[in-house]
XYZ file of C-alpha atoms in Angstrom:
563
model
C 82.667 23.779 -179.416
C 79.690 25.439 -177.753
C 79.061 25.152 -174.008
C 76.631 27.165 -171.934
C 75.881 29.403 -174.919
C 79.525 30.543 -175.303
C 82.470 29.482 -177.413
C 84.590 26.993 -175.507
C 87.621 24.893 -176.389
C 89.452 22.004 -174.685
C 92.692 23.952 -174.340
C 90.970 26.705 -172.360
C 89.232 24.059 -170.268
C 92.551 22.443 -169.411
C 94.107 25.785 -168.491
C 91.191 26.746 -166.248
C 91.238 23.380 -164.487
C 94.949 23.767 -163.855
C 94.400 27.255 -162.477
C 91.716 25.960 -160.101
C 94.165 23.480 -158.597
C 96.841 26.176 -158.421
C 94.453 28.493 -156.571
C 93.527 26.005 -153.852
C 97.174 24.985 -153.466
C 98.144 28.648 -153.052
C 95.435 28.976 -150.400
C 97.021 26.068 -148.555
C 100.498 27.572 -148.706
C 99.232 30.893 -147.362
C 97.435 29.118 -144.519
C 100.433 27.024 -143.494
C 102.751 30.047 -143.545
C 100.552 32.529 -141.684
C 98.578 30.531 -139.084
C 99.505 30.580 -135.391
C 98.576 27.085 -134.250
C 101.028 24.185 -134.704
C 98.126 21.813 -135.360
C 97.489 23.891 -138.495
C 100.941 24.856 -139.771
C 102.715 21.659 -138.682
C 100.030 18.950 -138.745
C 98.139 20.671 -141.622
C 94.749 20.089 -140.003
C 92.883 22.203 -142.538
C 91.669 22.152 -146.134
C 90.779 24.715 -148.802
C 88.386 24.574 -151.727
C 86.514 26.404 -154.474
C 82.825 25.904 -155.209
C 80.393 27.074 -157.858
C 77.786 29.767 -157.266
C 75.392 26.919 -156.422
C 77.747 25.461 -153.818
C 79.205 22.514 -155.763
C 82.863 21.695 -155.155
C 85.115 22.185 -158.205
C 88.594 22.096 -156.623
C 90.135 21.110 -153.306
C 93.715 21.046 -152.074
C 95.145 17.910 -150.532
C 94.201 18.111 -146.876
C 91.780 16.578 -144.402
C 90.048 13.751 -146.272
C 86.842 14.061 -144.304
C 86.258 17.641 -145.506
C 85.738 16.306 -149.051
C 82.006 16.041 -148.549
C 81.344 18.779 -146.023
C 82.326 21.807 -148.128
C 79.215 21.685 -150.284
C 76.804 21.224 -147.420
C 78.378 24.053 -145.443
C 78.347 26.505 -148.339
C 74.794 25.602 -149.329
C 73.627 26.183 -145.759
C 75.227 29.638 -145.863
C 73.714 30.387 -149.292
C 70.281 29.603 -147.867
C 70.900 31.664 -144.733
C 72.157 34.775 -146.545
C 70.061 34.590 -149.720
C 70.057 38.039 -151.298
C 72.137 39.501 -148.479
C 75.719 39.078 -149.653
C 78.107 41.679 -150.993
C 81.622 41.646 -152.396
C 83.270 42.532 -149.096
C 81.596 39.840 -146.981
C 83.291 36.824 -145.408
C 81.187 34.225 -143.596
C 81.936 31.892 -140.692
C 80.274 28.703 -139.533
C 81.363 25.891 -137.233
C 77.996 24.203 -136.771
C 78.137 20.400 -137.058
C 74.404 20.333 -137.793
C 74.724 22.643 -140.807
C 76.983 20.403 -142.849
C 80.056 20.653 -140.630
C 81.966 18.307 -138.380
C 82.530 19.628 -134.859
C 82.746 23.044 -133.232
C 86.559 23.137 -133.402
C 86.476 23.195 -137.215
C 85.923 26.810 -138.283
C 84.752 27.222 -141.876
C 85.566 30.598 -143.437
C 83.680 31.221 -146.697
C 83.911 34.125 -149.150
C 81.497 34.758 -152.021
C 83.541 35.726 -155.082
C 81.843 38.442 -157.101
C 82.672 39.123 -160.740
C 80.742 41.764 -162.703
C 78.333 42.111 -159.810
C 77.454 38.409 -159.748
C 78.667 35.534 -157.580
C 80.890 33.321 -159.726
C 82.231 31.064 -156.984
C 82.805 30.573 -153.268
C 86.159 30.058 -151.548
C 86.273 28.012 -148.340
C 88.897 27.259 -145.720
C 88.118 24.860 -142.866
C 90.698 24.639 -140.075
C 90.857 23.002 -136.661
C 91.095 25.509 -133.805
C 93.090 24.441 -130.785
C 90.326 25.641 -128.438
C 86.823 27.073 -128.843
C 85.809 27.094 -125.185
C 83.730 24.368 -123.597
C 84.284 22.275 -120.515
C 87.952 21.295 -121.070
C 91.069 22.855 -122.640
C 90.921 21.935 -126.306
C 87.096 21.756 -126.134
C 86.719 18.035 -126.907
C 85.719 16.397 -123.628
C 85.619 12.627 -124.366
C 82.687 12.253 -121.958
C 80.613 15.221 -123.190
C 76.905 14.441 -123.332
C 75.763 17.636 -125.063
C 77.056 19.893 -127.823
C 76.773 22.759 -125.352
C 79.755 21.305 -123.477
C 81.895 21.445 -126.627
C 82.470 25.169 -126.954
C 81.262 28.136 -128.941
C 79.050 27.353 -131.934
C 78.391 29.969 -134.633
C 75.870 28.665 -137.173
C 76.509 31.213 -139.913
C 77.676 34.776 -139.231
C 79.390 37.545 -141.191
C 82.859 37.775 -139.694
C 83.817 40.409 -142.296
C 81.382 43.040 -143.544
C 82.356 45.362 -146.365
C 85.984 44.229 -145.979
C 86.054 45.165 -142.284
C 86.295 42.631 -139.451
C 83.052 42.475 -137.472
C 84.176 43.645 -134.026
C 81.078 42.319 -132.283
C 81.514 38.748 -133.599
C 85.275 38.891 -133.060
C 84.752 39.985 -129.452
C 82.415 37.037 -128.825
C 84.970 34.589 -130.220
C 87.980 35.943 -128.353
C 86.109 36.080 -125.041
C 85.060 32.435 -125.333
C 88.345 30.710 -126.170
C 91.257 29.901 -123.882
C 93.981 31.010 -126.296
C 92.639 34.160 -127.986
C 95.941 35.248 -129.545
C 96.293 31.928 -131.345
C 92.648 31.979 -132.408
C 93.026 35.500 -133.786
C 96.097 34.494 -135.765
C 94.382 31.458 -137.250
C 91.254 33.433 -138.099
C 93.117 36.160 -139.948
C 95.145 33.494 -141.775
C 91.922 31.860 -142.957
C 90.517 35.173 -144.117
C 93.732 35.827 -146.041
C 93.374 32.531 -147.917
C 89.846 33.206 -149.170
C 90.841 36.717 -150.209
C 93.738 35.271 -152.196
C 91.302 32.876 -153.867
C 88.934 35.734 -154.724
C 91.761 37.689 -156.309
C 92.948 34.739 -158.399
C 89.441 33.766 -159.548
C 88.825 37.389 -160.498
C 92.009 37.421 -162.588
C 90.953 34.206 -164.297
C 87.486 35.576 -165.071
C 88.942 38.802 -166.432
C 91.144 36.849 -168.841
C 88.703 34.156 -169.983
C 85.323 35.730 -169.274
C 82.663 35.083 -166.642
C 80.627 32.794 -168.911
C 83.598 30.701 -170.014
C 84.801 30.146 -166.445
C 81.300 29.290 -165.246
C 80.838 26.885 -168.160
C 84.179 25.277 -167.411
C 82.981 24.489 -163.903
C 79.976 22.607 -165.254
C 82.061 20.808 -167.878
C 84.523 19.649 -165.211
C 81.694 18.321 -163.043
C 80.015 16.540 -165.965
C 83.223 14.842 -167.095
C 83.977 13.673 -163.548
C 80.452 12.328 -163.240
C 80.810 10.324 -166.460
C 84.132 8.859 -165.296
C 82.637 7.961 -161.924
C 79.623 6.258 -163.484
C 81.835 4.306 -165.880
C 83.954 2.997 -162.998
C 80.845 1.976 -161.036
C 79.261 0.316 -164.074
C 82.360 -1.877 -164.471
C 81.639 -3.486 -161.083
C 79.200 -6.378 -160.653
C 75.689 -5.383 -159.644
C 74.560 -6.560 -156.242
C 74.147 -5.652 -152.604
C 77.163 -6.033 -150.354
C 76.935 -6.016 -146.559
C 79.335 -5.243 -143.740
C 79.142 -4.968 -139.966
C 81.493 -3.459 -137.414
C 81.729 -2.526 -133.744
C 82.592 0.832 -132.182
C 84.371 0.346 -128.855
C 82.315 2.561 -126.546
C 81.317 6.208 -126.813
C 83.317 7.888 -124.037
C 80.459 7.706 -121.545
C 79.881 3.969 -121.698
C 82.202 1.126 -122.665
C 79.294 -0.831 -124.163
C 80.045 -1.901 -127.753
C 78.073 -0.167 -130.499
C 77.126 -2.361 -133.477
C 76.889 -0.643 -136.866
C 76.133 -1.898 -140.360
C 75.788 -0.944 -144.014
C 74.302 -2.362 -147.194
C 76.034 -1.104 -150.346
C 74.069 -1.596 -153.568
C 75.569 -1.261 -157.035
C 72.963 -0.987 -159.780
C 74.260 -0.089 -163.193
C 76.210 3.147 -162.919
C 74.839 4.176 -159.501
C 75.758 3.215 -155.957
C 73.792 3.460 -152.709
C 75.113 3.147 -149.155
C 72.271 2.350 -146.769
C 72.934 2.674 -143.032
C 69.402 1.765 -141.986
C 69.521 -0.319 -138.819
C 72.357 1.583 -137.134
C 71.624 2.560 -133.509
C 70.358 5.948 -132.320
C 72.867 8.631 -131.425
C 74.764 7.696 -128.287
C 75.376 9.634 -125.089
C 79.057 10.307 -125.801
C 80.725 12.495 -128.468
C 81.680 9.877 -131.067
C 78.461 10.713 -132.958
C 78.730 12.431 -136.315
C 76.157 14.534 -138.137
C 74.887 13.811 -141.639
C 77.461 15.986 -143.391
C 80.327 13.995 -141.882
C 78.594 10.707 -142.740
C 78.207 11.653 -146.387
C 81.802 12.801 -146.492
C 82.977 9.527 -144.950
C 81.199 7.561 -147.677
C 82.439 9.883 -150.413
C 86.008 9.202 -149.312
C 85.566 5.526 -150.140
C 83.738 6.176 -153.402
C 86.608 8.391 -154.541
C 89.101 5.652 -153.670
C 86.973 3.297 -155.757
C 86.399 5.362 -158.898
C 89.334 7.786 -159.153
C 91.848 7.816 -156.303
C 94.556 9.789 -158.156
C 92.429 12.519 -159.735
C 91.463 15.861 -158.155
C 88.233 15.814 -156.190
C 85.051 17.636 -157.174
C 81.290 17.252 -156.799
C 80.871 15.440 -160.114
C 82.525 12.281 -158.820
C 79.808 11.930 -156.185
C 76.690 12.470 -158.281
C 76.159 8.688 -158.732
C 76.151 8.221 -154.928
C 73.126 8.093 -152.640
C 73.554 7.836 -148.871
C 70.537 6.539 -146.978
C 70.333 6.921 -143.207
C 67.439 7.736 -140.876
C 67.777 10.912 -138.831
C 69.056 10.753 -135.286
C 71.424 7.791 -135.535
C 75.033 7.572 -134.401
C 75.924 8.608 -137.977
C 73.211 11.289 -138.377
C 73.155 12.933 -134.961
C 70.985 15.973 -134.349
C 71.216 18.787 -131.820
C 72.000 18.582 -128.934
C 73.884 15.272 -129.380
C 77.650 15.812 -128.889
C 79.915 15.430 -131.944
C 83.305 16.514 -130.620
C 85.025 13.241 -131.514
C 82.998 12.800 -134.725
C 85.991 11.349 -136.581
C 85.995 8.376 -134.206
C 82.456 7.533 -135.343
C 82.621 8.577 -138.978
C 85.708 6.462 -139.666
C 83.552 3.421 -138.948
C 81.145 4.554 -141.656
C 84.089 4.733 -144.060
C 85.396 1.341 -142.991
C 81.961 -0.261 -143.308
C 81.732 0.762 -146.964
C 85.402 -0.133 -147.479
C 84.842 -3.570 -145.931
C 81.744 -4.210 -148.038
C 83.526 -3.339 -151.293
C 86.992 -4.773 -150.572
C 86.246 -8.169 -152.200
C 85.316 -6.363 -155.434
C 88.619 -4.474 -155.776
C 91.183 -6.553 -153.829
C 94.053 -5.022 -155.787
C 93.207 -1.577 -154.374
C 91.195 -1.926 -151.168
C 92.722 -3.513 -148.093
C 91.847 -5.325 -144.920
C 91.006 -3.305 -141.802
C 93.302 -0.598 -140.450
C 93.974 0.881 -137.032
C 91.244 3.415 -137.952
C 91.290 5.659 -134.886
C 93.325 8.864 -134.985
C 94.465 7.991 -131.456
C 94.422 11.651 -130.454
C 95.690 12.671 -127.026
C 95.220 16.162 -125.633
C 97.930 17.244 -123.176
C 97.256 20.592 -121.517
C 98.422 22.675 -118.598
C 101.177 25.192 -117.923
C 104.788 25.002 -118.982
C 107.744 25.695 -116.707
C 107.249 29.470 -117.039
C 103.548 29.286 -116.173
C 102.361 29.849 -119.765
C 99.242 27.821 -120.703
C 99.599 25.273 -123.492
C 97.382 22.776 -125.307
C 98.991 20.002 -127.315
C 96.957 17.938 -129.785
C 98.318 15.460 -132.272
C 96.899 12.696 -134.479
C 98.979 9.555 -134.683
C 99.955 7.215 -137.485
C 99.200 3.506 -137.448
C 99.098 0.267 -139.402
C 96.885 -0.203 -142.450
C 95.559 -3.505 -143.693
C 97.104 -5.672 -146.369
C 95.608 -5.900 -149.843
C 95.622 -8.940 -152.098
C 98.966 -8.076 -153.675
C 100.917 -6.089 -151.095
C 101.618 -5.763 -147.402
C 99.815 -3.058 -145.480
C 101.380 0.380 -145.061
C 103.361 0.987 -141.886
C 102.811 4.146 -139.810
C 100.350 5.868 -142.141
C 97.804 8.484 -141.019
C 94.222 7.297 -140.518
C 91.606 7.300 -143.261
C 89.770 10.407 -142.022
C 92.804 12.691 -141.928
C 94.340 12.345 -145.365
C 97.294 14.585 -146.093
C 98.262 15.445 -142.524
C 101.326 14.842 -140.409
C 102.351 14.431 -136.821
C 104.800 16.777 -135.132
C 108.500 16.564 -135.744
C 110.360 15.892 -132.524
C 112.145 19.258 -132.726
C 108.932 21.290 -133.062
C 107.198 19.408 -130.275
C 110.027 19.849 -127.810
C 110.402 23.524 -128.720
C 106.715 24.377 -128.326
C 105.602 22.179 -125.419
C 107.001 20.947 -122.073
C 107.465 17.458 -123.513
C 110.509 15.286 -124.157
C 110.138 12.636 -126.852
C 111.667 9.444 -125.463
C 110.747 7.009 -128.203
C 109.282 6.931 -131.689
C 109.282 3.608 -133.501
C 107.246 0.723 -134.852
C 104.869 -1.211 -132.617
C 106.440 -4.595 -133.232
C 105.409 -5.918 -129.809
C 101.728 -5.634 -130.718
C 102.407 -6.986 -134.167
C 100.260 -6.796 -137.292
C 97.768 -9.175 -138.843
C 99.547 -12.182 -140.331
C 98.620 -13.261 -143.838
C 99.937 -14.107 -147.251
C 100.259 -10.359 -147.232
C 100.628 -9.013 -143.693
C 99.154 -5.864 -142.206
C 101.233 -2.754 -141.672
C 102.768 -1.937 -138.290
C 101.601 0.797 -135.968
C 103.823 3.005 -133.869
C 104.893 3.642 -130.278
C 105.440 7.283 -129.322
C 106.491 8.275 -125.824
C 106.414 11.740 -124.285
C 107.933 12.509 -120.906
C 106.116 15.275 -119.054
C 108.394 18.157 -118.042
C 105.831 20.232 -116.117
C 103.881 19.274 -113.033
C 100.769 21.305 -113.905
C 99.587 19.017 -116.673
C 96.734 16.645 -117.469
C 95.562 14.680 -120.487
C 92.502 13.169 -122.088
C 92.012 10.858 -125.041
C 89.555 8.890 -127.149
C 90.970 5.789 -128.813
C 88.934 3.411 -130.953
C 89.890 -0.124 -131.928
C 90.958 -0.905 -128.370
C 88.909 -4.117 -128.238
C 87.625 -4.779 -131.753
C 90.671 -5.459 -133.880
C 91.218 -4.422 -137.516
C 89.643 -7.153 -139.635
C 91.537 -9.598 -141.818
C 90.496 -10.768 -145.311
C 90.449 -14.129 -147.058
C 91.921 -16.018 -144.103
C 94.249 -13.232 -142.959
C 94.469 -12.628 -139.226
C 93.106 -9.584 -137.443
C 95.397 -6.701 -136.593
C 96.276 -5.401 -133.137
C 94.833 -2.876 -130.695
C 95.354 0.809 -130.069
C 95.919 2.084 -126.556
C 97.330 4.735 -124.268
C 99.608 3.948 -121.341
C 100.726 6.280 -118.564
C 103.898 5.143 -116.836
C 104.473 6.876 -113.504
C 107.853 7.500 -111.905
C 107.259 4.608 -109.502
C 106.996 2.230 -112.465
C 103.248 1.639 -112.321
C 101.432 1.689 -115.656
C 97.808 2.663 -116.270
C 95.913 1.827 -119.460
C 93.378 4.078 -121.198
C 91.050 4.039 -124.199
C 88.457 6.816 -123.984
C 89.390 8.727 -120.811
C 88.132 12.163 -119.821
C 90.751 13.222 -117.277
C 94.220 11.804 -116.702
C 96.280 13.702 -114.096
C 99.977 13.825 -114.944
C 103.035 14.511 -112.825
C 106.425 15.776 -113.869
C 108.443 12.810 -115.089
C 105.457 10.681 -116.126
C 105.675 9.019 -119.541
C 102.727 9.145 -121.918
C 102.984 6.146 -124.242
C 100.765 6.103 -127.344
C 100.448 2.731 -129.052
C 98.714 2.346 -132.406
C 97.660 -0.981 -133.814
C 98.738 -3.004 -136.813
C 96.452 -3.644 -139.786
C 94.704 -6.859 -140.727
C 96.292 -9.487 -142.968
C 95.095 -10.809 -146.333
C 95.170 -14.518 -147.209
C 96.478 -17.642 -145.483
C 99.639 -16.796 -143.479
C 101.167 -20.159 -144.406
C 101.153 -19.059 -148.059
C 103.507 -16.145 -147.356
C 106.763 -16.535 -149.247
C 109.642 -17.550 -146.950
C 111.813 -14.791 -148.414
C 109.283 -12.158 -147.277
C 109.154 -13.652 -143.785
C 112.949 -13.641 -143.712
C 112.917 -9.944 -144.625
C 110.524 -9.222 -141.754
C 112.880 -11.015 -139.376
C 115.843 -9.100 -140.747
C 113.984 -5.785 -140.324
C 113.138 -6.598 -136.733
C 109.384 -6.857 -137.250
C 109.110 -10.434 -135.966
C 111.328 -12.903 -134.166
C 112.121 -16.312 -135.636
C 109.962 -17.984 -132.986
C 106.950 -15.816 -133.843
C 107.585 -16.292 -137.570
C 107.570 -20.033 -137.051
C 104.279 -19.889 -135.138
C 102.510 -17.495 -137.521
C 103.892 -18.596 -140.885
C 105.408 -22.042 -140.307
C 108.726 -20.426 -141.158
C 111.948 -22.406 -141.027
C 115.158 -20.558 -141.748
C 116.354 -23.006 -144.339
C 113.185 -22.539 -146.410
C 114.204 -18.964 -147.158
C 117.390 -19.991 -148.923
């Protein structure tokens, strides 16, 4: 067949699509094996992608879910900035949340890929840096009121020129971060990944031809668009509403009410966030790029959850939101904890659409990443910064119980630290890691999943912590008569036995021997709890999730009924 003025066949298309996935996966392997920061090589807090010459995503490795929609905006902002001023040996850097990004800690490294003197594609790697300066170690002060408190921001620079590192830019970076050796290692690892991508794309173009590869990009996007529109068209037209509450912003504990109206009309879908409040004082704001990405995450779950992601899937989507809201913050509003705000945008759309696809979508989840920063000096006096997202309980769907101890919606294919790595790298002793059965999960015909309890004992006296937990007061929502889930929270247990509770706290002094206890909530239930099969309740009792007394109260369970 003919595509883009050149001969093209389905077999070649399939091969090229497979190579695109292989390239981004190879980028990910290189990044995990060569980076310096445990949050990258252990947690996998990064993602890699390939985009067309126009900045449209064609392939992305499994990684941070919320980067799905930011790649295109970031690359397009760089295309506009460097129009006509790019050469084969250039590599670009941006970490500007107001230019399509997320927060200053996420460094985007982008390489234009030249073939026959023309740009065929762009390779991108976005990774979370452990520190980029700012007012606190780790850069993400939970009570920041300005982006200028959140570290170094580079809104589009050439970090490599003519295949040579730009010493002036590198000097600025290394002089503004607390752990320059780690930053340098992560930066060079990122640059290696985009160079690998350029080499592989060049090989592919040499074998199949520039025009064929370029045409294959457009064919892939068009096919994905058609599949997306078909899935949307199969849903009933209408406007579906949802509301939610964000539990404070880090500066104030006042609840923040947010809302969405999702309209399905034929084969198109619109998410309208009109009516959401202005950007708040604290750093749970997100910029427009993160908002669009948050909505795209849910659309992808709706129309094609198992297929590789690309821009075509999102062409039927329109996101409406006035400028300057909590979901569309503008400079100088802080965005350090953007994922704590943007996850509510995802959950709003999820909540609005859940009744339409009850076999796939679920009740509310623990949502918050429940991140705690622990920083200070270890026993030898060496500085350290520990950051880790936590797993929690997801909501039940119509046909199955919620997932236990699964990473939050925004983070996708990431992990928490193994006990061995954590104890080897940081002055911490893991005392406990198990299910949060005390807090429970939302009861229902299908119950919510259980969160976790993770305890660290502090082994160094020169240590402090900070955190920003959502869903500490507003529980994960239940569906169709299912009960709400349970709360997230942080507890600090001192040696004298006193316990202090935290949600969004900017400074928590720690002493040697203190125990940091992270508790993540359980998801919401689906359906009337009294309709849960006695055999399933009996299994929960056997597995230690509930006691017989609680099972009797929640489900009307009597042991003999399970026989």
